[in-house]
Coordinates of C-alpha atoms in Angstrom, one line a residue:
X275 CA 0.0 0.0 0.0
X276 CA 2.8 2.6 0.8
X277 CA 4.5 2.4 -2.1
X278 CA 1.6 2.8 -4.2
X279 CA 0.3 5.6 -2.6
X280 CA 3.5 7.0 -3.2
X281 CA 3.7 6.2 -7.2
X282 CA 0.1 7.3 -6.9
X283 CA 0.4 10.4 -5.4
X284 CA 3.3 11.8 -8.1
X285 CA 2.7 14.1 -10.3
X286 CA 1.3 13.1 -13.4
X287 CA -0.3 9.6 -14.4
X288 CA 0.6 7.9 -11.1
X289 CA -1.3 4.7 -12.9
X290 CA 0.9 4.6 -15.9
X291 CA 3.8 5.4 -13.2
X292 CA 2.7 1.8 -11.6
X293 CA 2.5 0.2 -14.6
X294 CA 5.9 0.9 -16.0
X295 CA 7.7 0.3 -12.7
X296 CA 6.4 -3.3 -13.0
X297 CA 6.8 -3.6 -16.9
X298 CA 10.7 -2.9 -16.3
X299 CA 11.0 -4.6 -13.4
X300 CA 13.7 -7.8 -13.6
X301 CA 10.6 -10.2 -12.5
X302 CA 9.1 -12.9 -14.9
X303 CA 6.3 -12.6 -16.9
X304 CA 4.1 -14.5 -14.7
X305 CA 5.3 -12.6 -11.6
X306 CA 4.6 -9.2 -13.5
X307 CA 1.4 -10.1 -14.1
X308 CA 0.6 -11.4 -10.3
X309 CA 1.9 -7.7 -9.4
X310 CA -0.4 -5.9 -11.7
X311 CA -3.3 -8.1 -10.3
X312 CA -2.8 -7.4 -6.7
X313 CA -1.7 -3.6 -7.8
X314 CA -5.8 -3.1 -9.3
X315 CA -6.9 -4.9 -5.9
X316 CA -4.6 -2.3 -4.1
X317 CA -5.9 0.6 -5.9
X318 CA -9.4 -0.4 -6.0
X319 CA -9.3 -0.8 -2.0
X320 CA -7.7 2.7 -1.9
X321 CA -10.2 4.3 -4.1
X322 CA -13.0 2.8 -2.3
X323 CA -12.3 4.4 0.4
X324 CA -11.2 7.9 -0.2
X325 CA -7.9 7.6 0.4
X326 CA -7.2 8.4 -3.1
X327 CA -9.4 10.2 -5.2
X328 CA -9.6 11.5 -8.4
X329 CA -9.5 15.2 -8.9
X330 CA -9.1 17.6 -12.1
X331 CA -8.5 14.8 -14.3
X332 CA -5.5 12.8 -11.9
X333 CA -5.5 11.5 -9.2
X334 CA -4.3 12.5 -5.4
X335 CA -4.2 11.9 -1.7
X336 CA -7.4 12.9 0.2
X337 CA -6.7 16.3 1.0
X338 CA -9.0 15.5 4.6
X339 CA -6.3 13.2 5.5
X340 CA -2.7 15.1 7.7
X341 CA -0.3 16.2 4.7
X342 CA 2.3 13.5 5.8
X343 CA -0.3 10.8 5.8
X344 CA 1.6 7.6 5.0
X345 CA 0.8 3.3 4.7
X346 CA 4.1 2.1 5.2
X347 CA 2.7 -0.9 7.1
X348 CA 1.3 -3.8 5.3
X349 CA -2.0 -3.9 7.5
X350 CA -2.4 -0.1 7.3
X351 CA -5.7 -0.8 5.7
X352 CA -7.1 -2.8 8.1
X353 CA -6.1 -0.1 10.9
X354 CA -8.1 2.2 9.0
X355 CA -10.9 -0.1 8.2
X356 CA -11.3 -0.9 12.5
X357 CA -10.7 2.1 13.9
X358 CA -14.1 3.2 13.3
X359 CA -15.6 0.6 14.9
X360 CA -13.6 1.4 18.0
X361 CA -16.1 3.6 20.8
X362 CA -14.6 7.1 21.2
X363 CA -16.9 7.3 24.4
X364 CA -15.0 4.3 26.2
X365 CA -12.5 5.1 28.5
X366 CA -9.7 3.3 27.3
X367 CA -10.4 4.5 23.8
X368 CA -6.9 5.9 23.5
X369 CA -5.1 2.6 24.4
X370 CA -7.5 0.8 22.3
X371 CA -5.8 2.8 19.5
X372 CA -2.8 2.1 20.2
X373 CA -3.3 -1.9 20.5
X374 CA -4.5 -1.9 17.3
X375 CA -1.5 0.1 15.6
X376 CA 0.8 -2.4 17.5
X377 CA -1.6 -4.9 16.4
X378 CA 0.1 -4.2 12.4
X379 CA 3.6 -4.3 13.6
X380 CA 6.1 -6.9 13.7
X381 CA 6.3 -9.0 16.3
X382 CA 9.9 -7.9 19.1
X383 CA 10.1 -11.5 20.0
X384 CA 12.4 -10.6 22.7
X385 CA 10.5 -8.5 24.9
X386 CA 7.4 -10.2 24.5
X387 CA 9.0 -13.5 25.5
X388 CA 10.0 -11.2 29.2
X389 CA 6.6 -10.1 29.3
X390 CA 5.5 -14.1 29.2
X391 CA 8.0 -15.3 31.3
X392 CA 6.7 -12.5 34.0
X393 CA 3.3 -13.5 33.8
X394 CA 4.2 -17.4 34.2
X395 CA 6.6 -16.4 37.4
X396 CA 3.7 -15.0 38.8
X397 CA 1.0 -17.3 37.7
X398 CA 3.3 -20.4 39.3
X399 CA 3.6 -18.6 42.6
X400 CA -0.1 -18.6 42.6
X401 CA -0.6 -21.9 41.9
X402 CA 1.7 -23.6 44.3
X403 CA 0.0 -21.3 46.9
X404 CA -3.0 -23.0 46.0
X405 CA -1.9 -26.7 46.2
X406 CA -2.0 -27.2 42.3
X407 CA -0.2 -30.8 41.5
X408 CA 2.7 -29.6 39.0
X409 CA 1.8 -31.8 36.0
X410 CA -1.5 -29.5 36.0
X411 CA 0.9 -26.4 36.8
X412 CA 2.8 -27.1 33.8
X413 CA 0.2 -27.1 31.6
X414 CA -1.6 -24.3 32.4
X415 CA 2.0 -22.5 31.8
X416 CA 1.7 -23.8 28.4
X417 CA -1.5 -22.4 27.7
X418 CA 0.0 -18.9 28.8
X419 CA 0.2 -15.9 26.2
X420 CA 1.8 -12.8 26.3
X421 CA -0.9 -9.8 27.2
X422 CA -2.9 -9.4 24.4
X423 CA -5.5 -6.1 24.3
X424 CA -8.6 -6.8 22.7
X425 CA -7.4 -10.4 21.7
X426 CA -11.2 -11.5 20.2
X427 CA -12.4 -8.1 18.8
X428 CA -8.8 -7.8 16.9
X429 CA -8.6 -11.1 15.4
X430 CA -12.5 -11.8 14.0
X431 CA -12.2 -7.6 12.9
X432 CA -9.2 -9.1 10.9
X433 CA -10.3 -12.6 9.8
X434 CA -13.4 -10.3 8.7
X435 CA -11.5 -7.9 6.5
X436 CA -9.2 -10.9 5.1
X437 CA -11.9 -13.0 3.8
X438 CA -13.2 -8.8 2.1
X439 CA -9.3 -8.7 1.0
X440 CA -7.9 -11.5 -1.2
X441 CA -4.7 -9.3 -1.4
X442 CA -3.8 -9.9 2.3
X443 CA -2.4 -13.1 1.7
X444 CA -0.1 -14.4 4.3
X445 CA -0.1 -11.4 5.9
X446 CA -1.4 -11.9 9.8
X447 CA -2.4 -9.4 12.4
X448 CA -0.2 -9.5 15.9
X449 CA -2.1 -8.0 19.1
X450 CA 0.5 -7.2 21.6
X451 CA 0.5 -4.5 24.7
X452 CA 4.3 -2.8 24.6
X453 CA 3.5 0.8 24.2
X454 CA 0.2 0.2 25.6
X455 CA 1.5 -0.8 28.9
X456 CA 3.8 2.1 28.9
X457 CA 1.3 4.4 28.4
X458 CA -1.2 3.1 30.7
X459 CA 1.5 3.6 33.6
X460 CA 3.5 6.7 31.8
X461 CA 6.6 4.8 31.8
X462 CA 9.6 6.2 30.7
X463 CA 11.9 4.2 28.8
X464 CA 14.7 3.1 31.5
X465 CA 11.6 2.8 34.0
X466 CA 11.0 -0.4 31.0
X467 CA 14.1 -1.4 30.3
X468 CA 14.7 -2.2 34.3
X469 CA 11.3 -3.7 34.5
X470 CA 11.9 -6.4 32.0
X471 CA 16.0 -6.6 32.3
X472 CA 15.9 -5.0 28.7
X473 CA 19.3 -3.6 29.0
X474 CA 20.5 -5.9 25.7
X475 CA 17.4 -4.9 23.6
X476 CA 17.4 -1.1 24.4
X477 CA 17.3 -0.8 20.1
X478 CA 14.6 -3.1 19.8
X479 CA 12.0 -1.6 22.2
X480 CA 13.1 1.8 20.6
X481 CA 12.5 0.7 16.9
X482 CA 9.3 -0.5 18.3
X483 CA 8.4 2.8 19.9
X484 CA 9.5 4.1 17.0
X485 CA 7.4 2.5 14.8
X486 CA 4.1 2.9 17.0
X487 CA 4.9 6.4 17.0
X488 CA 5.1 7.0 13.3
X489 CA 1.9 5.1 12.8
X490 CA 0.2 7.2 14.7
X491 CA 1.5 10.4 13.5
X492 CA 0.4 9.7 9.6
X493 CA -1.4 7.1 9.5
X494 CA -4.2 7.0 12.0
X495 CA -6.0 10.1 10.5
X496 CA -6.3 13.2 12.9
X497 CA -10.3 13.0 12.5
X498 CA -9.9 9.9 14.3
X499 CA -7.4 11.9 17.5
X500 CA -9.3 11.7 20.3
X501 CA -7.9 14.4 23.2
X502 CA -6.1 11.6 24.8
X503 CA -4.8 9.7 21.4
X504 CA -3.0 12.9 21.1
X505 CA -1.5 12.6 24.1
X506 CA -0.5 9.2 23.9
X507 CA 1.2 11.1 20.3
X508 CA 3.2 13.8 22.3
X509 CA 3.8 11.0 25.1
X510 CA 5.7 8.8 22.6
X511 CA 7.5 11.6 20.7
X512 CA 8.7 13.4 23.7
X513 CA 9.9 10.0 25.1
X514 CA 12.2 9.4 21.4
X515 CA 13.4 12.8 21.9
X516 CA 14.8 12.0 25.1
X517 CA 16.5 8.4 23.8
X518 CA 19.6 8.5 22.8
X519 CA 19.9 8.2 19.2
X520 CA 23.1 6.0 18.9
X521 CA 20.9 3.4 20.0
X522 CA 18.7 3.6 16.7
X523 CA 22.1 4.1 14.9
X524 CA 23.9 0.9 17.0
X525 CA 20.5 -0.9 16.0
X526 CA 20.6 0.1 12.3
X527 CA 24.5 -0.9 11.7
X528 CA 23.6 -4.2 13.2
X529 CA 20.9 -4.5 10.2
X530 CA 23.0 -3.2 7.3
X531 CA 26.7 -2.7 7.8
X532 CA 26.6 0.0 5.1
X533 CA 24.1 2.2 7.3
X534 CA 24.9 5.7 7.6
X535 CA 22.9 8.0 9.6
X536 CA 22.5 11.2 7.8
X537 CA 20.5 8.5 5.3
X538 CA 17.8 8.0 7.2
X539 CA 15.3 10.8 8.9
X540 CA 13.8 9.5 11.9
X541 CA 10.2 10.9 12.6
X542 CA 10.1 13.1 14.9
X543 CA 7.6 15.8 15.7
X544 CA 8.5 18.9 14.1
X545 CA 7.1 22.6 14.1
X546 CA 6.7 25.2 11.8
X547 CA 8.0 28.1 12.7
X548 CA 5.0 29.9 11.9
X549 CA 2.6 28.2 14.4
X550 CA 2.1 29.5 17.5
X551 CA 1.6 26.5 19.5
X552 CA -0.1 28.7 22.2
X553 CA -2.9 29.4 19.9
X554 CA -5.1 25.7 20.3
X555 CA -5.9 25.2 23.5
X556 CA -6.1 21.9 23.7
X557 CA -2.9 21.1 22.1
X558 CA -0.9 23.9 24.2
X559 CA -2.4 22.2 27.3
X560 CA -1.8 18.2 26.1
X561 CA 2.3 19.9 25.7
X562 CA 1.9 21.2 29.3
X563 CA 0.4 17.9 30.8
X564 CA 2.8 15.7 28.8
X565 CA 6.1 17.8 30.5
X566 CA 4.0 17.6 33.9
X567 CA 3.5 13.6 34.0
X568 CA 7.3 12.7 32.9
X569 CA 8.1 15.1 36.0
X570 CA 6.4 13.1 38.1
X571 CA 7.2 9.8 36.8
X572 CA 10.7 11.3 37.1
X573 CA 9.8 11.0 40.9
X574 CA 8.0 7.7 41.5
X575 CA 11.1 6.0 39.8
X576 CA 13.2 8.2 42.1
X577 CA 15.2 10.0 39.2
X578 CA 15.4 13.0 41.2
X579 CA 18.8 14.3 39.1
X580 CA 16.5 13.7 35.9
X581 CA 13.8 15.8 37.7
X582 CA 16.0 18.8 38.1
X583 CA 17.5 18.2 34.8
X584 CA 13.8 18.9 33.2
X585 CA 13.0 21.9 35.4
X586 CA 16.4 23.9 34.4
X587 CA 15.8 23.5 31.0
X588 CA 13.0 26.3 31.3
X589 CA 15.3 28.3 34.3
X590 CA 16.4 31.8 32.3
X591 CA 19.5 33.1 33.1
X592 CA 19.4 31.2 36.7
X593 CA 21.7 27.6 37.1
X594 CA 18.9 26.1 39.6
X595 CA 15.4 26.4 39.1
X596 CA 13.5 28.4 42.0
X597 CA 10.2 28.4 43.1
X598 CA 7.5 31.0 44.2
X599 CA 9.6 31.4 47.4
X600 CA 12.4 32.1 46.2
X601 CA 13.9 28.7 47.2
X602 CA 15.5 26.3 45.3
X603 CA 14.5 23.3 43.5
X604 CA 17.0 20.5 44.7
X605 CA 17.3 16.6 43.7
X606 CA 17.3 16.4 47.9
X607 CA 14.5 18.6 48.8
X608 CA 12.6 16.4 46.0
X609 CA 13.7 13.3 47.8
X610 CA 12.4 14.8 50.9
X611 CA 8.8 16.0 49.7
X612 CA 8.3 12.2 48.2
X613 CA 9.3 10.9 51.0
X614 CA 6.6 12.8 52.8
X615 CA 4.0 12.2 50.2
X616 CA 4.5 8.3 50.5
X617 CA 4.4 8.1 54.1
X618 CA 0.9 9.6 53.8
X619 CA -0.1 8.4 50.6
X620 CA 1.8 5.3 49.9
X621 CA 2.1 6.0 46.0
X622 CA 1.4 8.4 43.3
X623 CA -1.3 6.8 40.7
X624 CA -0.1 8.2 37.5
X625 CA -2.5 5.6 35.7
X626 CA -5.3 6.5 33.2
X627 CA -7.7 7.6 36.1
X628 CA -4.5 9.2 37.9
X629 CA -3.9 11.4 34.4
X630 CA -8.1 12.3 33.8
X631 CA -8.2 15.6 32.7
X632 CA -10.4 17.1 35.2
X633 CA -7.5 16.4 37.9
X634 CA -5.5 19.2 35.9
X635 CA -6.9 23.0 36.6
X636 CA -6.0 26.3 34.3
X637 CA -5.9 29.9 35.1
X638 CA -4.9 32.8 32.4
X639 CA -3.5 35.9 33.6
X640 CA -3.7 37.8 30.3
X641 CA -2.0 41.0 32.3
X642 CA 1.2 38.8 32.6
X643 CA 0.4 36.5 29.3
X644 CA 1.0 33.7 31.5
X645 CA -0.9 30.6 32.9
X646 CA -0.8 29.3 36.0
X647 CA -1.4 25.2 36.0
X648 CA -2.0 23.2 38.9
X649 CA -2.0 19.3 39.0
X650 CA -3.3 17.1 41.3
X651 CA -1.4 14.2 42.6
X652 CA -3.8 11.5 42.5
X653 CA -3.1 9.0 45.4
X654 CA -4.9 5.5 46.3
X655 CA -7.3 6.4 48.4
X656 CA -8.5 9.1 46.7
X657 CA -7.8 11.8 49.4
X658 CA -6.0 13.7 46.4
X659 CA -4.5 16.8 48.7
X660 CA -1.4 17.4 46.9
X661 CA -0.7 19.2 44.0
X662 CA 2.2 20.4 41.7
X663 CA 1.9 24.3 40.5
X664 CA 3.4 25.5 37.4
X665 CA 3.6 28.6 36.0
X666 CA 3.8 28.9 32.2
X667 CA 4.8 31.5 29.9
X668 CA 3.0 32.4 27.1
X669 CA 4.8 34.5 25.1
X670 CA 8.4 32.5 25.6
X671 CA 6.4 29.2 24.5
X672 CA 5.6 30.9 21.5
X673 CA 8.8 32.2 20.3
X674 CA 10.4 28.9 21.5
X675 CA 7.5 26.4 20.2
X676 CA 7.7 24.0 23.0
X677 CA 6.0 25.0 26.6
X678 CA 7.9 27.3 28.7
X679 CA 7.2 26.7 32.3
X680 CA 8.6 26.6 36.0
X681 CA 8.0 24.6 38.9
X682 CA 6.5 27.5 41.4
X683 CA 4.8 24.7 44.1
X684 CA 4.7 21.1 45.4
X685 CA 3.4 20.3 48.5
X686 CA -0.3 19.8 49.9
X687 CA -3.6 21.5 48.1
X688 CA -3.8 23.8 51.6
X689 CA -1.3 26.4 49.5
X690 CA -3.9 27.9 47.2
X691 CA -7.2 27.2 45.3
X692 CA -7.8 27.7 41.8
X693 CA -12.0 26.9 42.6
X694 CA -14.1 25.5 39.6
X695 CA -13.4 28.1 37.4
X696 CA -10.0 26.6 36.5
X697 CA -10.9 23.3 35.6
X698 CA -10.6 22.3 32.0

């Protein structure tokens, strides 16, 4: 599919394009003629649904669709053929998204083999705990899979649009939960890697990532964003940024000892310099949230140093970040405030329910072009009494195209209250 929508989308006759790639291509005849009978199925499945349409005589990319709209992955289709039928009004819509763009990706055998073996470690400690014989142990182990998200709804949607697709061939669909599970726990990558002892596929989880990430930017189209599948988007982008890219490189080298990489131009979210990223709302405060949640998962996994390390990015002209107070923002006083908030609170849920949008409260000052942002930490019980407190400047996030904002609180709710006319 991607490369015809790429010889499609040429300038020209796109279809005569097609044809003569396969004319003087170094196949047999009975090979060509297999390619020019799966290319008309491929076209026609294009063209029946708009992703293609004629216009002024030729033929182009449905303008409706994001301007780098792509189908690099065999079972693109299919993701655009289900995603309808996903419910927007379910909670876990957004993860639902993304099992079914990890459903069209390859298989990283590795990490889904830790996954497994971390389910059956657990599963056998139940069992022995509940006197099962081991020949009946063993072979409920065997039955064990690796979490798989929507296992029924994903494989009869796709055993549904095979037997619609005669093209799809040996092509199979793979349900899996790796960026999934990140998300649903706003993982960072090293919080990952330590979880499954990942530290010798650090390339493979990225590629993965990688690839999730890039389906989601131009192939899921943006009609189809929900606020929190954008999130998930930012989540995932800000996360490659922060990877060291030697490890793609190290990855790619291992793949083709001829790689070089000023060939190849990762995806990554970019920004015209004519937007004002201030100007959407929602998009501006899905930036803010994003930067908010890796500072606190910076401090449930006790990376304190990283924690810092994100707050001076936005300190101006100052070599330590300060808050309202004029005090300091320390990897020790950050130790010492968790340490206070867990013996209270045990730990900080920073889950689906913990990230819900109404937990996170904006006020505009237009006087001083600035926001003031307050976050709730979300805690077990529910008693939800602390809060983090940032102060965001508009007019520096503009000129810089990425949220500028400083850490001006964090402590318990008693410091101020924004009332209900902050909540978003």
């Amino acid at each position: 599919h991607g490369m015809l929508l790429n010889v499609l989308s040429r300038e020209g006759d796109g279809c005569l394009a097609m044809r003569e790639l396969i004319r003087d291509s170094h196949e047999t005849e009975r090979a060509k003629a297999l390619h020019r009978h799966r290319g008309w199925q491929l076209f026609r499945s294009l063209l029946n649904r708009k992703i293609v349409e004629f216009h002024g005589g030729g033929l182009r990319v449905n303008v409706e669709l994001q301007d780098d709209f792509s189908m690099n992955q065999a079972l693109s289709l299919y993701l655009l053929d289900t995603l309808p039928k996903l419910d927007p009004a379910d909670p876990d819509h957004a993860l639902n998204v993304v099992t079914l763009v990890e459903s069209i990706l390859e298989d990283p055998d590795i990490i889904l083999r830790k996954q497994l073996d971390r389910l059956k470690t657990k599963r056998l400690a139940e069992m022995k705990m509940e006197g099962i014989e081991y020949e009946q142990r063993m072979a409920e182990l065997e039955k064990m899979e690796y979490p798989k998200p929507l296992r029924d709804f994903v494989y009869a949607t796709f055993n549904e649009f095979a037997d619609q697709h005669p093209w799809v061939g040996t092509e199979n669909i793979r349900p899996k939960s790796i960026a999934r599970e990140m998300f649903e726990e706003y993982r960072s990558f090293s919080d990952y890697v330590r979880d499954y002892d990942l530290q010798r596929s650090e390339g493979l989880l990225l590629r993965h990532l990688n690839g999730v990430y890039k389906v989601i930017a131009q192939t899921v189209p943006d009609a189809s964003k929900t606020d929190e599948v954008r999130e998930m988007e930012l989540y995932l982008g800000a996360m490659l940024r922060q990877v060291d890219s030697s490890l793609m490189d190290e990855w790619e080298k291992m793949r083709d000892p001829n790689y070089r990489p000023e060939d190849t131009k990762e995806v990554r979210p970019e920004r015209p310099e004519e937007i004002d990223i201030t100007r959407d709302r929602k998009t501006f405060t899905a930036s803010i949230r994003n930067r908010v949640f890796t500072f606190l998962r910076n401090l449930v996994s006790n990376e304190f140093e990283e924690a810092i390390a994100q707050l001076t990015e936005d300190a101006v002209a100052e070599e330590v970040p300060w808050d309202a107070d004029g005090q300091a923002w320390t990897a020790e006083r950050l130790k010492t405030l968790m340490e206070n908030y867990r013996a209270d609170h045990g730990t900080l849920r920073l889950d689906p329910e913990g990230r819900n949008l109404r937990h996170t409260y904006v006020v505009p000052d237009e006087q001083t072009k600035t926001w003031r942002v307050q976050q709730m930490l979300v805690d077990p019980e529910g008693a939800n009494d602390w809060m983090a407190e940032y102060e965001v400047d508009l007019e520096a996030s503009k000129q810089d195209g990425v949220p500028v904002m400083d850490l001006r609180y964090l402590g318990p709710f008693a410091h101020t209250s924004l009332g209900s006319s902050g909540l978003l």
